[in-house]
């Protein structure tokens, strides 16, 4: 390979890295914009967040009628919300996958677009979004979720907090978090060639992230599914837990605090009943 060929290759690889970063940023920004605008619900998330604390607001709003179209909208809302919340913390893995692929390309080996890996990752969260939309429907039918998309039961709210906090302390959570915090180890152990292999890798990494964070996402049923403070707060927490050196300890401390909050809420509900 000549010096000219090497320079051209380096330029192509730098451009490829720029494309991956730009695409990642663009998808995250568009997802956040759509959530802020209300994700097609007819009311912006800003307005819903402001109205959530107003007294008797739930009684002033009518419950949504669950048609197939509305169910698809709620699924899309959950899925795009997961994109906005989870992709930032998955960025190190996606960038490492792209870097390994650039090395493969430099050795004249088959190249796989990073988007295929990302598609597998997002497919895992698409499965979660299907379950979350179904759970939202069920809770609304039982009058346990208000038109503002927050729980109406202190018992349910306390149980969600207690379960989410307890999950933070389980060994399964710890195993999944280690995989999410160690992208290099995941790539070394789980690497599969080809497009199907890349999709499977993304799906597996998404499954680990799902095991790590699914109960944290369940906290949205307590704080408000379209409450921007809860959405941004949980997204920030997940990012810190997965990326900073002491992230696993932050997760455990937060788990103890959330579980204690849940116990306090359940105790208050029992006293007042």
PDB file of C-alpha atoms in Angstrom:
ATOM      1  CA  UNK A   1       0.000   0.000   0.000  1.00  0.00           C
ATOM      2  CA  UNK A   2       1.449   3.352  -1.039  1.00  0.00           C
ATOM      3  CA  UNK A   3       1.610   6.504   1.046  1.00  0.00           C
ATOM      4  CA  UNK A   4      -1.160   7.977  -1.076  1.00  0.00           C
ATOM      5  CA  UNK A   5      -3.370   4.921  -0.534  1.00  0.00           C
ATOM      6  CA  UNK A   6      -2.751   5.121   3.218  1.00  0.00           C
ATOM      7  CA  UNK A   7      -3.706   8.805   3.317  1.00  0.00           C
ATOM      8  CA  UNK A   8      -6.908   8.131   1.395  1.00  0.00           C
ATOM      9  CA  UNK A   9      -7.798   5.249   3.712  1.00  0.00           C
ATOM     10  CA  UNK A  10      -7.189   7.376   6.814  1.00  0.00           C
ATOM     11  CA  UNK A  11      -9.396  10.114   5.372  1.00  0.00           C
ATOM     12  CA  UNK A  12     -12.171   7.599   4.673  1.00  0.00           C
ATOM     13  CA  UNK A  13     -11.948   6.175   8.188  1.00  0.00           C
ATOM     14  CA  UNK A  14     -12.055   9.630   9.767  1.00  0.00           C
ATOM     15  CA  UNK A  15     -15.099  10.465   7.661  1.00  0.00           C
ATOM     16  CA  UNK A  16     -16.720   7.192   8.730  1.00  0.00           C
ATOM     17  CA  UNK A  17     -16.184   8.036  12.400  1.00  0.00           C
ATOM     18  CA  UNK A  18     -17.678  11.495  11.847  1.00  0.00           C
ATOM     19  CA  UNK A  19     -20.717   9.968  10.137  1.00  0.00           C
ATOM     20  CA  UNK A  20     -21.324   7.599  13.080  1.00  0.00           C
ATOM     21  CA  UNK A  21     -21.063  10.390  15.666  1.00  0.00           C
ATOM     22  CA  UNK A  22     -23.202  12.757  13.610  1.00  0.00           C
ATOM     23  CA  UNK A  23     -25.876  10.117  13.045  1.00  0.00           C
ATOM     24  CA  UNK A  24     -25.926   9.216  16.736  1.00  0.00           C
ATOM     25  CA  UNK A  25     -26.289  12.846  17.808  1.00  0.00           C
ATOM     26  CA  UNK A  26     -28.967  13.484  15.189  1.00  0.00           C
ATOM     27  CA  UNK A  27     -31.085  10.507  16.249  1.00  0.00           C
ATOM     28  CA  UNK A  28     -30.843  11.436  19.935  1.00  0.00           C
ATOM     29  CA  UNK A  29     -31.719  15.086  19.292  1.00  0.00           C
ATOM     30  CA  UNK A  30     -34.695  14.231  17.062  1.00  0.00           C
ATOM     31  CA  UNK A  31     -35.969  11.734  19.649  1.00  0.00           C
ATOM     32  CA  UNK A  32     -35.770  14.336  22.434  1.00  0.00           C
ATOM     33  CA  UNK A  33     -37.487  16.961  20.285  1.00  0.00           C
ATOM     34  CA  UNK A  34     -40.342  14.573  19.523  1.00  0.00           C
ATOM     35  CA  UNK A  35     -40.748  13.742  23.215  1.00  0.00           C
ATOM     36  CA  UNK A  36     -40.722  17.417  24.217  1.00  0.00           C
ATOM     37  CA  UNK A  37     -43.379  18.137  21.584  1.00  0.00           C
ATOM     38  CA  UNK A  38     -45.593  15.481  23.128  1.00  0.00           C
ATOM     39  CA  UNK A  39     -44.822  12.394  21.028  1.00  0.00           C
ATOM     40  CA  UNK A  40     -48.060  12.811  19.107  1.00  0.00           C
ATOM     41  CA  UNK A  41     -50.315  12.852  22.176  1.00  0.00           C
ATOM     42  CA  UNK A  42     -51.727  16.290  21.345  1.00  0.00           C
ATOM     43  CA  UNK A  43     -50.089  18.036  24.304  1.00  0.00           C
ATOM     44  CA  UNK A  44     -46.437  18.912  24.728  1.00  0.00           C
ATOM     45  CA  UNK A  45     -44.428  17.256  27.467  1.00  0.00           C
ATOM     46  CA  UNK A  46     -43.678  20.719  28.844  1.00  0.00           C
ATOM     47  CA  UNK A  47     -47.390  21.404  29.293  1.00  0.00           C
ATOM     48  CA  UNK A  48     -48.014  17.965  30.796  1.00  0.00           C
ATOM     49  CA  UNK A  49     -45.149  18.469  33.237  1.00  0.00           C
ATOM     50  CA  UNK A  50     -46.512  21.864  34.299  1.00  0.00           C
ATOM     51  CA  UNK A  51     -50.056  20.557  34.685  1.00  0.00           C
ATOM     52  CA  UNK A  52     -49.060  17.444  36.629  1.00  0.00           C
ATOM     53  CA  UNK A  53     -48.873  19.329  39.922  1.00  0.00           C
ATOM     54  CA  UNK A  54     -52.160  21.170  39.528  1.00  0.00           C
ATOM     55  CA  UNK A  55     -54.997  20.030  41.829  1.00  0.00           C
ATOM     56  CA  UNK A  56     -57.970  18.221  40.234  1.00  0.00           C
ATOM     57  CA  UNK A  57     -56.256  18.228  36.846  1.00  0.00           C
ATOM     58  CA  UNK A  58     -56.902  14.513  36.383  1.00  0.00           C
ATOM     59  CA  UNK A  59     -60.655  15.032  36.785  1.00  0.00           C
ATOM     60  CA  UNK A  60     -60.627  17.784  34.167  1.00  0.00           C
ATOM     61  CA  UNK A  61     -59.070  15.562  31.508  1.00  0.00           C
ATOM     62  CA  UNK A  62     -60.833  12.767  29.684  1.00  0.00           C
ATOM     63  CA  UNK A  63     -59.296   9.330  29.456  1.00  0.00           C
ATOM     64  CA  UNK A  64     -57.975   8.321  26.071  1.00  0.00           C
ATOM     65  CA  UNK A  65     -59.898   5.794  24.023  1.00  0.00           C
ATOM     66  CA  UNK A  66     -57.651   2.863  23.175  1.00  0.00           C
ATOM     67  CA  UNK A  67     -58.019   2.216  19.473  1.00  0.00           C
ATOM     68  CA  UNK A  68     -55.424   0.289  17.406  1.00  0.00           C
ATOM     69  CA  UNK A  69     -54.099   3.644  16.181  1.00  0.00           C
ATOM     70  CA  UNK A  70     -53.779   5.010  19.719  1.00  0.00           C
ATOM     71  CA  UNK A  71     -52.058   1.810  20.877  1.00  0.00           C
ATOM     72  CA  UNK A  72     -49.542   2.185  18.031  1.00  0.00           C
ATOM     73  CA  UNK A  73     -48.989   5.810  19.064  1.00  0.00           C
ATOM     74  CA  UNK A  74     -48.321   4.839  22.688  1.00  0.00           C
ATOM     75  CA  UNK A  75     -45.907   2.124  21.542  1.00  0.00           C
ATOM     76  CA  UNK A  76     -44.084   4.683  19.376  1.00  0.00           C
ATOM     77  CA  UNK A  77     -44.016   7.120  22.296  1.00  0.00           C
ATOM     78  CA  UNK A  78     -42.368   4.527  24.540  1.00  0.00           C
ATOM     79  CA  UNK A  79     -39.905   3.382  21.876  1.00  0.00           C
ATOM     80  CA  UNK A  80     -38.761   6.883  20.932  1.00  0.00           C
ATOM     81  CA  UNK A  81     -38.500   7.709  24.634  1.00  0.00           C
ATOM     82  CA  UNK A  82     -36.203   4.714  25.089  1.00  0.00           C
ATOM     83  CA  UNK A  83     -34.114   5.926  22.132  1.00  0.00           C
ATOM     84  CA  UNK A  84     -33.787   9.356  23.732  1.00  0.00           C
ATOM     85  CA  UNK A  85     -32.975   7.967  27.176  1.00  0.00           C
ATOM     86  CA  UNK A  86     -30.786   4.950  26.355  1.00  0.00           C
ATOM     87  CA  UNK A  87     -28.770   5.827  23.242  1.00  0.00           C
ATOM     88  CA  UNK A  88     -26.523   8.349  25.070  1.00  0.00           C
ATOM     89  CA  UNK A  89     -25.393   5.649  27.503  1.00  0.00           C
ATOM     90  CA  UNK A  90     -24.945   3.181  24.614  1.00  0.00           C
ATOM     91  CA  UNK A  91     -22.735   5.606  22.677  1.00  0.00           C
ATOM     92  CA  UNK A  92     -19.407   4.160  23.971  1.00  0.00           C
ATOM     93  CA  UNK A  93     -20.416   0.689  22.752  1.00  0.00           C
ATOM     94  CA  UNK A  94     -21.565   1.975  19.359  1.00  0.00           C
ATOM     95  CA  UNK A  95     -18.387   3.993  18.850  1.00  0.00           C
ATOM     96  CA  UNK A  96     -16.221   1.023  19.850  1.00  0.00           C
ATOM     97  CA  UNK A  97     -18.098  -1.220  17.421  1.00  0.00           C
ATOM     98  CA  UNK A  98     -17.523   1.360  14.686  1.00  0.00           C
ATOM     99  CA  UNK A  99     -13.816   1.523  15.548  1.00  0.00           C
ATOM    100  CA  UNK A 100     -13.434  -2.273  15.370  1.00  0.00           C
ATOM    101  CA  UNK A 101     -15.220  -2.247  12.031  1.00  0.00           C
ATOM    102  CA  UNK A 102     -12.861   0.431  10.750  1.00  0.00           C
ATOM    103  CA  UNK A 103      -9.962  -1.835  11.699  1.00  0.00           C
ATOM    104  CA  UNK A 104     -11.648  -4.712   9.863  1.00  0.00           C
ATOM    105  CA  UNK A 105     -12.050  -2.517   6.809  1.00  0.00           C
ATOM    106  CA  UNK A 106      -8.390  -1.492   6.943  1.00  0.00           C
ATOM    107  CA  UNK A 107      -7.438  -5.210   6.772  1.00  0.00           C
ATOM    108  CA  UNK A 108      -9.717  -5.744   3.742  1.00  0.00           C
ATOM    109  CA  UNK A 109     -12.164  -7.797   5.808  1.00  0.00           C
ATOM    110  CA  UNK A 110     -15.975  -7.587   5.443  1.00  0.00           C
ATOM    111  CA  UNK A 111     -17.316  -4.301   6.778  1.00  0.00           C
ATOM    112  CA  UNK A 112     -20.647  -4.044   8.619  1.00  0.00           C
ATOM    113  CA  UNK A 113     -22.433  -0.739   9.125  1.00  0.00           C
ATOM    114  CA  UNK A 114     -22.738   0.362  12.762  1.00  0.00           C
ATOM    115  CA  UNK A 115     -26.423   1.014  12.119  1.00  0.00           C
ATOM    116  CA  UNK A 116     -27.048  -2.744  11.974  1.00  0.00           C
ATOM    117  CA  UNK A 117     -25.648  -3.153  15.484  1.00  0.00           C
ATOM    118  CA  UNK A 118     -27.719  -0.158  16.621  1.00  0.00           C
ATOM    119  CA  UNK A 119     -30.834  -1.688  15.037  1.00  0.00           C
ATOM    120  CA  UNK A 120     -30.391  -4.822  17.133  1.00  0.00           C
ATOM    121  CA  UNK A 121     -29.912  -2.722  20.254  1.00  0.00           C
ATOM    122  CA  UNK A 122     -33.057  -0.698  19.570  1.00  0.00           C
ATOM    123  CA  UNK A 123     -35.021  -3.863  18.731  1.00  0.00           C
ATOM    124  CA  UNK A 124     -34.480  -5.054  22.299  1.00  0.00           C
ATOM    125  CA  UNK A 125     -35.923  -1.787  23.622  1.00  0.00           C
ATOM    126  CA  UNK A 126     -38.729  -2.087  21.084  1.00  0.00           C
ATOM    127  CA  UNK A 127     -39.743  -5.299  22.837  1.00  0.00           C
ATOM    128  CA  UNK A 128     -39.730  -3.486  26.164  1.00  0.00           C
ATOM    129  CA  UNK A 129     -41.811  -0.678  24.644  1.00  0.00           C
ATOM    130  CA  UNK A 130     -44.438  -3.198  23.542  1.00  0.00           C
ATOM    131  CA  UNK A 131     -44.725  -4.521  27.095  1.00  0.00           C
ATOM    132  CA  UNK A 132     -44.753  -1.008  28.570  1.00  0.00           C
ATOM    133  CA  UNK A 133     -47.568   0.084  26.254  1.00  0.00           C
ATOM    134  CA  UNK A 134     -49.542  -3.029  27.196  1.00  0.00           C
ATOM    135  CA  UNK A 135     -48.970  -2.352  30.884  1.00  0.00           C
ATOM    136  CA  UNK A 136     -50.095   1.241  30.434  1.00  0.00           C
ATOM    137  CA  UNK A 137     -53.306   0.013  28.822  1.00  0.00           C
ATOM    138  CA  UNK A 138     -53.925  -2.439  31.665  1.00  0.00           C
ATOM    139  CA  UNK A 139     -53.318   0.133  34.391  1.00  0.00           C
ATOM    140  CA  UNK A 140     -55.661   2.594  32.703  1.00  0.00           C
ATOM    141  CA  UNK A 141     -58.399  -0.041  32.471  1.00  0.00           C
ATOM    142  CA  UNK A 142     -58.023  -0.652  36.216  1.00  0.00           C
ATOM    143  CA  UNK A 143     -58.129   3.114  36.937  1.00  0.00           C
ATOM    144  CA  UNK A 144     -54.630   2.882  38.389  1.00  0.00           C
ATOM    145  CA  UNK A 145     -53.194   5.368  35.885  1.00  0.00           C
ATOM    146  CA  UNK A 146     -54.547   8.885  35.496  1.00  0.00           C
ATOM    147  CA  UNK A 147     -55.120  10.773  32.218  1.00  0.00           C
ATOM    148  CA  UNK A 148     -51.876  12.595  33.086  1.00  0.00           C
ATOM    149  CA  UNK A 149     -50.139   9.197  32.909  1.00  0.00           C
ATOM    150  CA  UNK A 150     -49.234   8.968  36.595  1.00  0.00           C
ATOM    151  CA  UNK A 151     -50.243   6.332  39.113  1.00  0.00           C
ATOM    152  CA  UNK A 152     -53.389   7.066  41.106  1.00  0.00           C
ATOM    153  CA  UNK A 153     -52.646   4.572  43.883  1.00  0.00           C
ATOM    154  CA  UNK A 154     -50.252   5.103  46.762  1.00  0.00           C
ATOM    155  CA  UNK A 155     -50.048   1.327  47.079  1.00  0.00           C
ATOM    156  CA  UNK A 156     -48.997   0.910  43.455  1.00  0.00           C
ATOM    157  CA  UNK A 157     -46.610   3.865  43.620  1.00  0.00           C
ATOM    158  CA  UNK A 158     -44.956   2.513  46.746  1.00  0.00           C
ATOM    159  CA  UNK A 159     -44.685  -0.962  45.229  1.00  0.00           C
ATOM    160  CA  UNK A 160     -43.044   0.433  42.067  1.00  0.00           C
ATOM    161  CA  UNK A 161     -40.504   2.384  44.097  1.00  0.00           C
ATOM    162  CA  UNK A 162     -39.746  -0.539  46.390  1.00  0.00           C
ATOM    163  CA  UNK A 163     -39.342  -2.987  43.493  1.00  0.00           C
ATOM    164  CA  UNK A 164     -37.177  -0.603  41.460  1.00  0.00           C
ATOM    165  CA  UNK A 165     -34.932   0.091  44.446  1.00  0.00           C
ATOM    166  CA  UNK A 166     -34.638  -3.600  45.303  1.00  0.00           C
ATOM    167  CA  UNK A 167     -33.763  -4.469  41.695  1.00  0.00           C
ATOM    168  CA  UNK A 168     -30.783  -2.112  41.903  1.00  0.00           C
ATOM    169  CA  UNK A 169     -29.314  -4.372  44.595  1.00  0.00           C
ATOM    170  CA  UNK A 170     -29.811  -7.753  42.873  1.00  0.00           C
ATOM    171  CA  UNK A 171     -27.023  -9.853  41.389  1.00  0.00           C
ATOM    172  CA  UNK A 172     -28.771  -9.904  37.984  1.00  0.00           C
ATOM    173  CA  UNK A 173     -28.667  -6.124  37.909  1.00  0.00           C
ATOM    174  CA  UNK A 174     -24.973  -6.246  38.802  1.00  0.00           C
ATOM    175  CA  UNK A 175     -24.134  -8.712  36.011  1.00  0.00           C
ATOM    176  CA  UNK A 176     -26.034  -6.694  33.410  1.00  0.00           C
ATOM    177  CA  UNK A 177     -24.465  -3.438  34.562  1.00  0.00           C
ATOM    178  CA  UNK A 178     -20.957  -4.910  34.276  1.00  0.00           C
ATOM    179  CA  UNK A 179     -21.627  -5.840  30.650  1.00  0.00           C
ATOM    180  CA  UNK A 180     -22.963  -2.346  29.945  1.00  0.00           C
ATOM    181  CA  UNK A 181     -19.958  -0.709  31.627  1.00  0.00           C
ATOM    182  CA  UNK A 182     -17.403  -2.878  29.781  1.00  0.00           C
ATOM    183  CA  UNK A 183     -17.918  -2.441  26.032  1.00  0.00           C
ATOM    184  CA  UNK A 184     -14.409  -3.703  25.203  1.00  0.00           C
ATOM    185  CA  UNK A 185     -15.001  -6.929  27.112  1.00  0.00           C
ATOM    186  CA  UNK A 186     -18.375  -7.387  25.397  1.00  0.00           C
ATOM    187  CA  UNK A 187     -16.849  -6.883  21.934  1.00  0.00           C
ATOM    188  CA  UNK A 188     -14.008  -9.310  22.676  1.00  0.00           C
ATOM    189  CA  UNK A 189     -16.294 -12.037  24.020  1.00  0.00           C
ATOM    190  CA  UNK A 190     -19.384 -11.641  21.845  1.00  0.00           C
ATOM    191  CA  UNK A 191     -17.984 -10.627  18.450  1.00  0.00           C
ATOM    192  CA  UNK A 192     -19.786 -12.204  15.499  1.00  0.00           C
ATOM    193  CA  UNK A 193     -18.969 -11.527  11.844  1.00  0.00           C
ATOM    194  CA  UNK A 194     -21.403 -10.378   9.196  1.00  0.00           C
ATOM    195  CA  UNK A 195     -24.618  -8.377   9.223  1.00  0.00           C
ATOM    196  CA  UNK A 196     -26.627 -11.001  11.092  1.00  0.00           C
ATOM    197  CA  UNK A 197     -23.825 -11.305  13.640  1.00  0.00           C
ATOM    198  CA  UNK A 198     -23.813  -7.532  14.162  1.00  0.00           C
ATOM    199  CA  UNK A 199     -27.577  -7.476  14.636  1.00  0.00           C
ATOM    200  CA  UNK A 200     -27.360 -10.330  17.154  1.00  0.00           C
ATOM    201  CA  UNK A 201     -24.606  -8.516  19.022  1.00  0.00           C
ATOM    202  CA  UNK A 202     -26.746  -5.388  19.204  1.00  0.00           C
ATOM    203  CA  UNK A 203     -29.706  -7.433  20.376  1.00  0.00           C
ATOM    204  CA  UNK A 204     -27.625  -9.104  23.094  1.00  0.00           C
ATOM    205  CA  UNK A 205     -26.160  -5.818  24.277  1.00  0.00           C
ATOM    206  CA  UNK A 206     -29.665  -4.343  24.298  1.00  0.00           C
ATOM    207  CA  UNK A 207     -30.830  -7.296  26.390  1.00  0.00           C
ATOM    208  CA  UNK A 208     -28.095  -6.603  28.959  1.00  0.00           C
ATOM    209  CA  UNK A 209     -29.072  -2.918  29.055  1.00  0.00           C
ATOM    210  CA  UNK A 210     -32.699  -3.946  29.399  1.00  0.00           C
ATOM    211  CA  UNK A 211     -31.833  -6.195  32.328  1.00  0.00           C
ATOM    212  CA  UNK A 212     -29.919  -3.307  33.852  1.00  0.00           C
ATOM    213  CA  UNK A 213     -32.521  -0.576  33.456  1.00  0.00           C
ATOM    214  CA  UNK A 214     -36.013  -1.984  32.904  1.00  0.00           C
ATOM    215  CA  UNK A 215     -37.186  -1.330  36.445  1.00  0.00           C
ATOM    216  CA  UNK A 216     -35.733   2.176  36.332  1.00  0.00           C
ATOM    217  CA  UNK A 217     -37.888   2.843  33.275  1.00  0.00           C
ATOM    218  CA  UNK A 218     -40.831   1.506  35.288  1.00  0.00           C
ATOM    219  CA  UNK A 219     -40.407   4.514  37.580  1.00  0.00           C
ATOM    220  CA  UNK A 220     -42.005   6.569  34.818  1.00  0.00           C
ATOM    221  CA  UNK A 221     -45.342   5.039  35.823  1.00  0.00           C
ATOM    222  CA  UNK A 222     -44.814   6.593  39.240  1.00  0.00           C
ATOM    223  CA  UNK A 223     -43.404   9.993  38.319  1.00  0.00           C
ATOM    224  CA  UNK A 224     -45.285  10.513  35.064  1.00  0.00           C
ATOM    225  CA  UNK A 225     -44.707   8.860  31.718  1.00  0.00           C
ATOM    226  CA  UNK A 226     -44.499  12.244  29.982  1.00  0.00           C
ATOM    227  CA  UNK A 227     -42.986  14.177  32.890  1.00  0.00           C
ATOM    228  CA  UNK A 228     -39.838  15.809  31.532  1.00  0.00           C
ATOM    229  CA  UNK A 229     -38.189  15.991  34.953  1.00  0.00           C
ATOM    230  CA  UNK A 230     -38.499  12.237  35.395  1.00  0.00           C
ATOM    231  CA  UNK A 231     -37.508  11.451  31.799  1.00  0.00           C
ATOM    232  CA  UNK A 232     -34.401  13.664  31.902  1.00  0.00           C
ATOM    233  CA  UNK A 233     -33.529  12.636  35.457  1.00  0.00           C
ATOM    234  CA  UNK A 234     -33.678   8.918  34.719  1.00  0.00           C
ATOM    235  CA  UNK A 235     -31.732   9.378  31.469  1.00  0.00           C
ATOM    236  CA  UNK A 236     -29.026  11.291  33.333  1.00  0.00           C
ATOM    237  CA  UNK A 237     -28.905   8.685  36.086  1.00  0.00           C
ATOM    238  CA  UNK A 238     -28.543   5.823  33.591  1.00  0.00           C
ATOM    239  CA  UNK A 239     -25.733   7.694  31.812  1.00  0.00           C
ATOM    240  CA  UNK A 240     -23.839   8.257  35.068  1.00  0.00           C
ATOM    241  CA  UNK A 241     -24.389   4.722  36.311  1.00  0.00           C
ATOM    242  CA  UNK A 242     -22.988   3.219  33.102  1.00  0.00           C
ATOM    243  CA  UNK A 243     -20.109   5.551  32.336  1.00  0.00           C
ATOM    244  CA  UNK A 244     -18.440   7.121  35.371  1.00  0.00           C
ATOM    245  CA  UNK A 245     -15.930   5.117  37.489  1.00  0.00           C
ATOM    246  CA  UNK A 246     -18.126   4.962  40.614  1.00  0.00           C
ATOM    247  CA  UNK A 247     -21.344   4.463  38.683  1.00  0.00           C
ATOM    248  CA  UNK A 248     -22.141   1.060  40.183  1.00  0.00           C
ATOM    249  CA  UNK A 249     -21.964   2.513  43.705  1.00  0.00           C
ATOM    250  CA  UNK A 250     -24.222   5.387  42.692  1.00  0.00           C
ATOM    251  CA  UNK A 251     -26.712   2.789  41.473  1.00  0.00           C
ATOM    252  CA  UNK A 252     -26.634   0.897  44.762  1.00  0.00           C
ATOM    253  CA  UNK A 253     -26.977   4.014  46.893  1.00  0.00           C
ATOM    254  CA  UNK A 254     -29.848   5.222  44.739  1.00  0.00           C
ATOM    255  CA  UNK A 255     -31.453   1.783  45.014  1.00  0.00           C
ATOM    256  CA  UNK A 256     -31.410   1.937  48.797  1.00  0.00           C
ATOM    257  CA  UNK A 257     -32.902   5.438  48.720  1.00  0.00           C
ATOM    258  CA  UNK A 258     -35.659   4.542  46.261  1.00  0.00           C
ATOM    259  CA  UNK A 259     -36.553   1.378  48.182  1.00  0.00           C
ATOM    260  CA  UNK A 260     -36.746   3.376  51.420  1.00  0.00           C
ATOM    261  CA  UNK A 261     -38.992   5.901  49.684  1.00  0.00           C
ATOM    262  CA  UNK A 262     -41.254   3.070  48.568  1.00  0.00           C
ATOM    263  CA  UNK A 263     -41.440   1.626  52.077  1.00  0.00           C
ATOM    264  CA  UNK A 264     -42.301   5.055  53.463  1.00  0.00           C
ATOM    265  CA  UNK A 265     -45.057   5.482  50.885  1.00  0.00           C
ATOM    266  CA  UNK A 266     -46.482   2.027  51.607  1.00  0.00           C
ATOM    267  CA  UNK A 267     -46.365   2.679  55.353  1.00  0.00           C
ATOM    268  CA  UNK A 268     -48.199   5.986  54.886  1.00  0.00           C
ATOM    269  CA  UNK A 269     -50.821   4.250  52.742  1.00  0.00           C
ATOM    270  CA  UNK A 270     -51.329   1.577  55.396  1.00  0.00           C
ATOM    271  CA  UNK A 271     -51.675   4.138  58.193  1.00  0.00           C
ATOM    272  CA  UNK A 272     -54.169   6.252  56.280  1.00  0.00           C
ATOM    273  CA  UNK A 273     -56.309   3.316  55.140  1.00  0.00           C
TER     274      UNK A 273
END
